[in-house]
Amino acid sequence: MKFVTYINNSEESVGIAIEERVILLNEILKFIGEDNVSSMTELIEKFDENLIEKIEKAIKDNDFNYALLNSVKLLAPIPNPKRNIFCLGKNYVEHAKEIKLTKISDTGIPEVPIYFTKIASPAIASGEPIKFSNDVTTQVDYEVELAIIIGKGGINIKPENAEKHIFGYTIINDVSARDLQGKHIQWFKGKSLDTFCPMGPCIVHKNEIHFPVELNIKCSISGELRQNSNTKNLIFNIPYIISDLSKGLTLKPGDIISTGTPSGVGMGFQPPKVLKNGDLVECYIEKMGNLVNRVIII
């Protein structure tokens, strides 16, 4: 099941995307006797497995009104997360190798996860532009990443219980100003400029994704395939990440964990291939679709 956030009658609404259609979730919730939700975060906070079963049965047995996906404005699935995005750096071996000689990281393969956070205020949707000024940065890079959406909160979660705490998955492009990343030593500033968190186009519920998660992940720039890997190549896999991150730190419903990017980023090339005005950035993850954003230098 794919959940989307979109504009419906001038209001932000949650819907279920089925092929080229989108059904207003609140119509289904009303039909099955559940309270409306005003946002994706509210849905996640009240979600349980019984609810998804009721929604699936209602859709199967009834014809609900729908809109065509290409006729509505999609937003990022969680446009304004309650907390910063939790991110992992250097979580694919080949990516760790390709950036080892740059000024944005130390060398070698990490022995423990490298965590940082990223502001999404708001996250931008597929179809919206990545904007920046060359007065601020001249080395903007792309990073396609699988993001985990936490459904059930918890602390000190055991790896074998990690999947129980997942609501679903989405795509994030961890857009990065590499010059700022190197200048400030840490990564927060260079990762958190306005429009630097494209997300979407949907959240795929975990029931659609076999565990362990092994999905093809790609990124193309103006038609040139740059990144091409599979999430099975994560150094620290999803159960490890959730367990390790939750040690002494309570994860909450709606938290987003971006799991790292594979090799092929712009700074991995010689000379570097940074984003240029007009570039079309197409991020793809199997079963989730495409997250597409045009670069506009202002």
mmCIF file of C-alpha atoms in Angstrom:
data_model
loop_
_atom_site.group_PDB
_atom_site.id
_atom_site.type_symbol
_atom_site.label_atom_id
_atom_site.label_comp_id
_atom_site.label_asym_id
_atom_site.label_seq_id
_atom_site.Cartn_x
_atom_site.Cartn_y
_atom_site.Cartn_z
ATOM 1 C CA MET A 1 0.000 0.000 0.000
ATOM 2 C CA LYS A 2 1.331 3.405 -1.016
ATOM 3 C CA PHE A 3 0.454 6.460 1.039
ATOM 4 C CA VAL A 4 0.769 9.973 -0.355
ATOM 5 C CA THR A 5 0.257 13.500 0.904
ATOM 6 C CA TYR A 6 -1.410 15.802 -1.602
ATOM 7 C CA ILE A 7 -3.506 18.918 -1.999
ATOM 8 C CA ASN A 8 -7.225 18.109 -2.073
ATOM 9 C CA ASN A 9 -9.693 20.996 -2.338
ATOM 10 C CA SER A 10 -6.955 23.408 -1.234
ATOM 11 C CA GLU A 11 -6.228 21.303 1.876
ATOM 12 C CA GLU A 12 -3.373 18.960 2.715
ATOM 13 C CA SER A 13 -4.754 15.431 2.699
ATOM 14 C CA VAL A 14 -3.508 11.859 2.972
ATOM 15 C CA GLY A 15 -4.369 9.445 0.204
ATOM 16 C CA ILE A 16 -3.735 5.923 -0.990
ATOM 17 C CA ALA A 17 -2.159 5.686 -4.424
ATOM 18 C CA ILE A 18 -3.258 2.743 -6.558
ATOM 19 C CA GLU A 19 -1.637 2.722 -9.985
ATOM 20 C CA GLU A 20 -2.623 6.110 -11.511
ATOM 21 C CA ARG A 21 -5.347 6.892 -8.977
ATOM 22 C CA VAL A 22 -5.445 8.349 -5.484
ATOM 23 C CA ILE A 23 -8.231 7.720 -2.966
ATOM 24 C CA LEU A 24 -8.814 10.142 -0.098
ATOM 25 C CA LEU A 25 -7.916 8.168 3.027
ATOM 26 C CA ASN A 26 -10.487 9.914 5.209
ATOM 27 C CA GLU A 27 -13.286 8.566 3.016
ATOM 28 C CA ILE A 28 -12.063 5.038 3.717
ATOM 29 C CA LEU A 29 -11.594 5.746 7.434
ATOM 30 C CA LYS A 30 -15.136 7.104 7.649
ATOM 31 C CA PHE A 31 -16.459 4.009 5.890
ATOM 32 C CA ILE A 32 -14.761 1.652 8.370
ATOM 33 C CA GLY A 33 -15.747 3.724 11.391
ATOM 34 C CA GLU A 34 -12.376 5.299 12.178
ATOM 35 C CA ASP A 35 -11.614 8.949 12.960
ATOM 36 C CA ASN A 36 -10.231 11.216 10.265
ATOM 37 C CA VAL A 37 -6.547 12.074 10.133
ATOM 38 C CA SER A 38 -5.226 15.518 9.229
ATOM 39 C CA SER A 39 -1.697 14.499 8.226
ATOM 40 C CA MET A 40 0.591 11.581 7.470
ATOM 41 C CA THR A 41 2.200 11.971 10.884
ATOM 42 C CA GLU A 42 -1.180 11.630 12.588
ATOM 43 C CA LEU A 43 -1.901 8.501 10.557
ATOM 44 C CA ILE A 44 1.437 6.975 11.563
ATOM 45 C CA GLU A 45 0.873 7.819 15.221
ATOM 46 C CA LYS A 46 -2.467 5.957 15.282
ATOM 47 C CA PHE A 47 -1.502 3.168 12.937
ATOM 48 C CA ASP A 48 -1.614 -0.553 13.720
ATOM 49 C CA GLU A 49 -1.743 -3.744 11.661
ATOM 50 C CA ASN A 50 -5.482 -4.188 12.234
ATOM 51 C CA LEU A 51 -6.118 -0.806 10.650
ATOM 52 C CA ILE A 52 -4.246 -1.627 7.456
ATOM 53 C CA GLU A 53 -6.170 -4.866 7.137
ATOM 54 C CA LYS A 54 -9.451 -2.949 7.415
ATOM 55 C CA ILE A 55 -8.309 -0.401 4.828
ATOM 56 C CA GLU A 56 -7.176 -3.101 2.402
ATOM 57 C CA LYS A 57 -10.484 -4.973 2.721
ATOM 58 C CA ALA A 58 -12.521 -1.793 2.271
ATOM 59 C CA ILE A 59 -10.653 -0.918 -0.930
ATOM 60 C CA LYS A 60 -11.012 -4.457 -2.263
ATOM 61 C CA ASP A 61 -14.748 -4.669 -1.594
ATOM 62 C CA ASN A 62 -15.857 -1.133 -2.510
ATOM 63 C CA ASP A 63 -15.565 1.482 -5.239
ATOM 64 C CA PHE A 64 -14.416 4.706 -3.631
ATOM 65 C CA ASN A 65 -14.254 8.024 -5.423
ATOM 66 C CA TYR A 66 -10.791 8.811 -6.678
ATOM 67 C CA ALA A 67 -8.733 11.441 -8.444
ATOM 68 C CA LEU A 68 -6.062 10.854 -11.052
ATOM 69 C CA LEU A 69 -2.577 11.222 -9.630
ATOM 70 C CA ASN A 70 -1.528 13.502 -12.471
ATOM 71 C CA SER A 71 -4.398 15.861 -11.645
ATOM 72 C CA VAL A 72 -3.405 16.553 -8.025
ATOM 73 C CA LYS A 73 -0.402 18.270 -6.464
ATOM 74 C CA LEU A 74 1.710 15.780 -4.559
ATOM 75 C CA LEU A 75 3.624 16.992 -1.521
ATOM 76 C CA ALA A 76 6.450 15.231 0.259
ATOM 77 C CA PRO A 77 4.861 12.331 2.188
ATOM 78 C CA ILE A 78 5.820 14.030 5.485
ATOM 79 C CA PRO A 79 6.276 17.677 4.488
ATOM 80 C CA ASN A 80 7.214 18.905 7.957
ATOM 81 C CA PRO A 81 8.733 16.145 10.102
ATOM 82 C CA LYS A 82 8.494 16.757 13.839
ATOM 83 C CA ARG A 83 12.207 16.108 14.258
ATOM 84 C CA ASN A 84 15.251 16.400 12.014
ATOM 85 C CA ILE A 85 15.955 13.559 9.614
ATOM 86 C CA PHE A 86 18.341 11.001 11.153
ATOM 87 C CA CYS A 87 21.014 10.283 8.531
ATOM 88 C CA LEU A 88 23.862 7.827 8.066
ATOM 89 C CA GLY A 89 27.082 8.718 6.317
ATOM 90 C CA LYS A 90 29.338 6.339 4.389
ATOM 91 C CA ASN A 91 27.020 3.341 4.665
ATOM 92 C CA TYR A 92 27.996 1.688 1.358
ATOM 93 C CA VAL A 93 31.569 0.425 0.948
ATOM 94 C CA GLU A 94 32.082 1.767 -2.571
ATOM 95 C CA HIS A 95 30.777 5.207 -1.572
ATOM 96 C CA ALA A 96 33.130 5.287 1.417
ATOM 97 C CA LYS A 97 35.997 4.492 -0.937
ATOM 98 C CA GLU A 98 35.073 7.104 -3.544
ATOM 99 C CA ILE A 99 35.063 10.026 -1.105
ATOM 100 C CA LYS A 100 38.076 9.043 0.992
ATOM 101 C CA LEU A 101 40.373 11.512 -0.745
ATOM 102 C CA THR A 102 38.034 14.499 -0.445
ATOM 103 C CA LYS A 103 37.863 17.047 2.352
ATOM 104 C CA ILE A 104 34.363 16.029 3.438
ATOM 105 C CA SER A 105 35.233 12.889 5.367
ATOM 106 C CA ASP A 106 37.982 10.889 7.001
ATOM 107 C CA THR A 107 39.361 7.819 5.244
ATOM 108 C CA GLY A 108 38.413 4.188 5.505
ATOM 109 C CA ILE A 109 35.319 2.078 6.030
ATOM 110 C CA PRO A 110 33.405 2.996 9.214
ATOM 111 C CA GLU A 111 33.449 0.471 12.043
ATOM 112 C CA VAL A 112 30.388 2.054 13.659
ATOM 113 C CA PRO A 113 27.553 4.026 12.035
ATOM 114 C CA ILE A 114 28.221 7.700 11.306
ATOM 115 C CA TYR A 115 25.136 9.681 12.329
ATOM 116 C CA PHE A 116 24.164 13.264 11.569
ATOM 117 C CA THR A 117 20.872 15.111 11.187
ATOM 118 C CA LYS A 118 19.323 17.102 8.385
ATOM 119 C CA ILE A 119 16.634 19.767 8.505
ATOM 120 C CA ALA A 120 13.544 19.293 6.354
ATOM 121 C CA SER A 121 11.629 22.528 6.758
ATOM 122 C CA PRO A 122 9.806 21.616 4.657
ATOM 123 C CA ALA A 123 10.807 18.558 2.684
ATOM 124 C CA ILE A 124 10.107 19.184 -0.994
ATOM 125 C CA ALA A 125 8.082 16.938 -3.270
ATOM 126 C CA SER A 126 8.871 15.226 -6.523
ATOM 127 C CA GLY A 127 8.469 17.857 -9.210
ATOM 128 C CA GLU A 128 9.559 20.757 -7.019
ATOM 129 C CA PRO A 129 12.891 22.496 -7.696
ATOM 130 C CA ILE A 130 16.137 22.211 -5.778
ATOM 131 C CA LYS A 131 17.168 25.866 -5.427
ATOM 132 C CA PHE A 132 20.411 27.420 -4.256
ATOM 133 C CA SER A 133 22.638 30.412 -4.865
ATOM 134 C CA ASN A 134 26.252 30.244 -5.973
ATOM 135 C CA ASP A 135 26.854 33.027 -3.449
ATOM 136 C CA VAL A 136 26.290 30.344 -0.804
ATOM 137 C CA THR A 137 27.613 27.180 -2.433
ATOM 138 C CA THR A 138 29.218 26.119 -5.704
ATOM 139 C CA GLN A 139 29.532 22.373 -5.015
ATOM 140 C CA VAL A 140 26.053 20.898 -4.694
ATOM 141 C CA ASP A 141 25.790 17.113 -4.888
ATOM 142 C CA TYR A 142 23.026 14.481 -5.025
ATOM 143 C CA GLU A 143 22.599 11.346 -2.873
ATOM 144 C CA VAL A 144 19.753 8.899 -3.439
ATOM 145 C CA GLU A 145 18.850 7.110 -0.202
ATOM 146 C CA LEU A 146 16.348 4.630 1.193
ATOM 147 C CA ALA A 147 14.566 6.185 4.175
ATOM 148 C CA ILE A 148 12.868 4.265 6.985
ATOM 149 C CA ILE A 149 9.683 5.695 8.528
ATOM 150 C CA ILE A 150 9.284 4.684 12.175
ATOM 151 C CA GLY A 151 5.760 3.585 13.069
ATOM 152 C CA LYS A 152 6.044 2.305 16.614
ATOM 153 C CA GLY A 153 8.286 4.201 18.986
ATOM 154 C CA GLY A 154 10.764 2.565 21.284
ATOM 155 C CA ILE A 155 14.098 2.644 23.041
ATOM 156 C CA ASN A 156 16.827 -0.020 23.190
ATOM 157 C CA ILE A 157 15.153 -1.954 20.370
ATOM 158 C CA LYS A 158 16.609 -5.383 19.664
ATOM 159 C CA PRO A 159 17.629 -6.080 16.036
ATOM 160 C CA GLU A 160 15.217 -9.001 15.791
ATOM 161 C CA ASN A 161 12.344 -6.667 16.745
ATOM 162 C CA ALA A 162 13.301 -3.813 14.412
ATOM 163 C CA GLU A 163 10.720 -4.540 11.704
ATOM 164 C CA LYS A 164 7.890 -4.227 14.253
ATOM 165 C CA HIS A 165 8.843 -0.571 14.681
ATOM 166 C CA ILE A 166 8.763 0.285 10.962
ATOM 167 C CA PHE A 167 5.769 1.921 9.289
ATOM 168 C CA GLY A 168 7.196 2.003 5.786
ATOM 169 C CA TYR A 169 9.821 3.361 3.437
ATOM 170 C CA THR A 170 10.361 6.301 1.094
ATOM 171 C CA ILE A 171 13.068 7.916 -1.047
ATOM 172 C CA ILE A 172 15.173 10.852 0.108
ATOM 173 C CA ASN A 173 17.694 12.792 -1.949
ATOM 174 C CA ASP A 174 20.259 13.928 0.610
ATOM 175 C CA VAL A 175 21.278 17.012 -1.366
ATOM 176 C CA SER A 176 24.616 18.251 -0.041
ATOM 177 C CA ALA A 177 26.723 21.397 -0.366
ATOM 178 C CA ARG A 178 30.153 19.771 -0.373
ATOM 179 C CA ASP A 179 32.109 23.005 0.032
ATOM 180 C CA LEU A 180 30.124 23.871 3.158
ATOM 181 C CA GLN A 181 30.446 20.296 4.371
ATOM 182 C CA GLY A 182 34.236 20.542 4.194
ATOM 183 C CA LYS A 183 34.472 24.117 5.458
ATOM 184 C CA HIS A 184 32.449 23.485 8.612
ATOM 185 C CA ILE A 185 34.031 20.060 9.290
ATOM 186 C CA GLN A 186 30.699 18.598 10.411
ATOM 187 C CA TRP A 187 27.929 17.972 7.878
ATOM 188 C CA PHE A 188 24.804 19.628 9.311
ATOM 189 C CA LYS A 189 25.042 23.021 7.588
ATOM 190 C CA GLY A 190 25.927 21.658 4.160
ATOM 191 C CA LYS A 191 23.052 19.179 4.292
ATOM 192 C CA SER A 192 20.339 21.514 5.555
ATOM 193 C CA LEU A 193 19.936 24.399 3.114
ATOM 194 C CA ASP A 194 16.404 25.194 1.978
ATOM 195 C CA THR A 195 15.057 22.666 -0.599
ATOM 196 C CA PHE A 196 17.891 20.224 0.188
ATOM 197 C CA CYS A 197 15.528 17.433 1.291
ATOM 198 C CA PRO A 198 13.489 16.090 -1.631
ATOM 199 C CA MET A 199 11.302 13.229 -0.371
ATOM 200 C CA GLY A 200 8.747 10.904 -1.953
ATOM 201 C CA PRO A 201 6.855 10.345 -4.056
ATOM 202 C CA CYS A 202 5.100 8.100 -1.507
ATOM 203 C CA ILE A 203 5.532 6.000 1.607
ATOM 204 C CA VAL A 204 5.317 2.295 0.836
ATOM 205 C CA HIS A 205 3.957 0.349 3.780
ATOM 206 C CA LYS A 206 6.340 -2.300 5.084
ATOM 207 C CA ASN A 207 3.931 -5.094 4.108
ATOM 208 C CA GLU A 208 4.885 -4.433 0.474
ATOM 209 C CA ILE A 209 8.632 -4.748 1.110
ATOM 210 C CA HIS A 210 10.183 -8.129 1.890
ATOM 211 C CA PHE A 211 12.496 -8.173 4.911
ATOM 212 C CA PRO A 212 15.498 -8.050 4.745
ATOM 213 C CA VAL A 213 15.157 -5.121 2.379
ATOM 214 C CA GLU A 214 16.974 -5.717 -0.916
ATOM 215 C CA LEU A 215 15.909 -3.086 -3.427
ATOM 216 C CA ASN A 216 17.592 -1.645 -6.500
ATOM 217 C CA ILE A 217 18.552 1.998 -5.953
ATOM 218 C CA LYS A 218 19.587 4.431 -8.710
ATOM 219 C CA CYS A 219 20.143 8.100 -9.499
ATOM 220 C CA SER A 220 20.434 9.743 -12.917
ATOM 221 C CA ILE A 221 21.450 13.314 -13.702
ATOM 222 C CA SER A 222 19.907 14.691 -16.897
ATOM 223 C CA GLY A 223 19.625 11.149 -18.248
ATOM 224 C CA GLU A 224 23.119 9.972 -17.210
ATOM 225 C CA LEU A 225 23.034 7.055 -14.781
ATOM 226 C CA ARG A 226 25.389 7.929 -11.926
ATOM 227 C CA GLN A 227 24.368 5.726 -8.973
ATOM 228 C CA ASN A 228 23.311 2.106 -9.380
ATOM 229 C CA SER A 229 23.318 -0.337 -6.458
ATOM 230 C CA ASN A 230 21.087 -2.358 -4.140
ATOM 231 C CA THR A 231 20.201 -1.778 -0.501
ATOM 232 C CA LYS A 232 21.566 -5.241 0.334
ATOM 233 C CA ASN A 233 24.964 -3.539 0.087
ATOM 234 C CA LEU A 234 24.410 -1.380 3.169
ATOM 235 C CA ILE A 235 27.333 -1.718 5.577
ATOM 236 C CA PHE A 236 24.967 -1.412 8.547
ATOM 237 C CA ASN A 237 21.621 -2.980 7.685
ATOM 238 C CA ILE A 238 18.201 -1.793 8.809
ATOM 239 C CA PRO A 239 17.859 -3.952 11.972
ATOM 240 C CA TYR A 240 21.344 -2.860 13.070
ATOM 241 C CA ILE A 241 20.606 0.818 12.409
ATOM 242 C CA ILE A 242 17.322 0.841 14.332
ATOM 243 C CA SER A 243 18.790 -1.101 17.231
ATOM 244 C CA ASP A 244 21.969 0.951 17.453
ATOM 245 C CA LEU A 245 20.293 4.336 17.021
ATOM 246 C CA SER A 246 17.679 3.522 19.668
ATOM 247 C CA LYS A 247 20.229 2.702 22.362
ATOM 248 C CA GLY A 248 19.438 5.301 25.006
ATOM 249 C CA LEU A 249 17.527 7.385 22.420
ATOM 250 C CA THR A 250 13.774 6.992 22.066
ATOM 251 C CA LEU A 251 12.603 6.711 18.488
ATOM 252 C CA LYS A 252 9.143 8.172 17.912
ATOM 253 C CA PRO A 253 6.353 7.510 15.394
ATOM 254 C CA GLY A 254 7.035 9.560 12.275
ATOM 255 C CA ASP A 255 10.803 9.663 12.751
ATOM 256 C CA ILE A 256 12.694 9.324 9.474
ATOM 257 C CA ILE A 257 16.026 7.521 9.119
ATOM 258 C CA SER A 258 17.902 8.008 5.847
ATOM 259 C CA THR A 259 20.195 5.016 5.459
ATOM 260 C CA GLY A 260 23.042 6.359 3.309
ATOM 261 C CA THR A 261 23.888 6.601 -0.385
ATOM 262 C CA PRO A 262 25.720 4.276 -2.783
ATOM 263 C CA SER A 263 28.711 5.232 -4.921
ATOM 264 C CA GLY A 264 28.426 7.525 -7.913
ATOM 265 C CA VAL A 265 27.977 10.886 -6.210
ATOM 266 C CA GLY A 266 29.282 13.931 -8.042
ATOM 267 C CA MET A 267 32.298 14.411 -5.782
ATOM 268 C CA GLY A 268 33.401 10.862 -6.514
ATOM 269 C CA PHE A 269 34.318 11.779 -10.099
ATOM 270 C CA GLN A 270 37.559 13.352 -11.301
ATOM 271 C CA PRO A 271 36.906 16.136 -11.982
ATOM 272 C CA PRO A 272 33.799 16.382 -9.757
ATOM 273 C CA LYS A 273 30.383 16.437 -11.428
ATOM 274 C CA VAL A 274 28.491 18.948 -9.292
ATOM 275 C CA LEU A 275 24.894 19.903 -10.037
ATOM 276 C CA LYS A 276 24.391 22.585 -12.679
ATOM 277 C CA ASN A 277 21.517 24.928 -13.410
ATOM 278 C CA GLY A 278 18.791 23.006 -15.238
ATOM 279 C CA ASP A 279 20.003 19.512 -14.274
ATOM 280 C CA LEU A 280 17.220 16.971 -13.801
ATOM 281 C CA VAL A 281 17.861 14.732 -10.793
ATOM 282 C CA GLU A 282 15.971 11.421 -10.960
ATOM 283 C CA CYS A 283 16.153 9.182 -7.876
ATOM 284 C CA TYR A 284 14.659 5.702 -8.107
ATOM 285 C CA ILE A 285 14.145 2.871 -5.658
ATOM 286 C CA GLU A 286 12.486 -0.370 -6.653
ATOM 287 C CA LYS A 287 8.771 -0.584 -5.664
ATOM 288 C CA MET A 288 8.732 3.116 -4.691
ATOM 289 C CA GLY A 289 8.926 4.888 -8.016
ATOM 290 C CA ASN A 290 10.785 8.046 -8.953
ATOM 291 C CA LEU A 291 11.663 11.210 -7.058
ATOM 292 C CA VAL A 292 12.394 13.849 -9.707
ATOM 293 C CA ASN A 293 13.628 17.411 -9.131
ATOM 294 C CA ARG A 294 15.039 20.116 -11.398
ATOM 295 C CA VAL A 295 18.006 22.229 -10.264
ATOM 296 C CA ILE A 296 17.528 25.992 -10.308
ATOM 297 C CA ILE A 297 20.461 28.214 -9.406
ATOM 298 C CA ILE A 298 19.089 31.559 -8.228
#
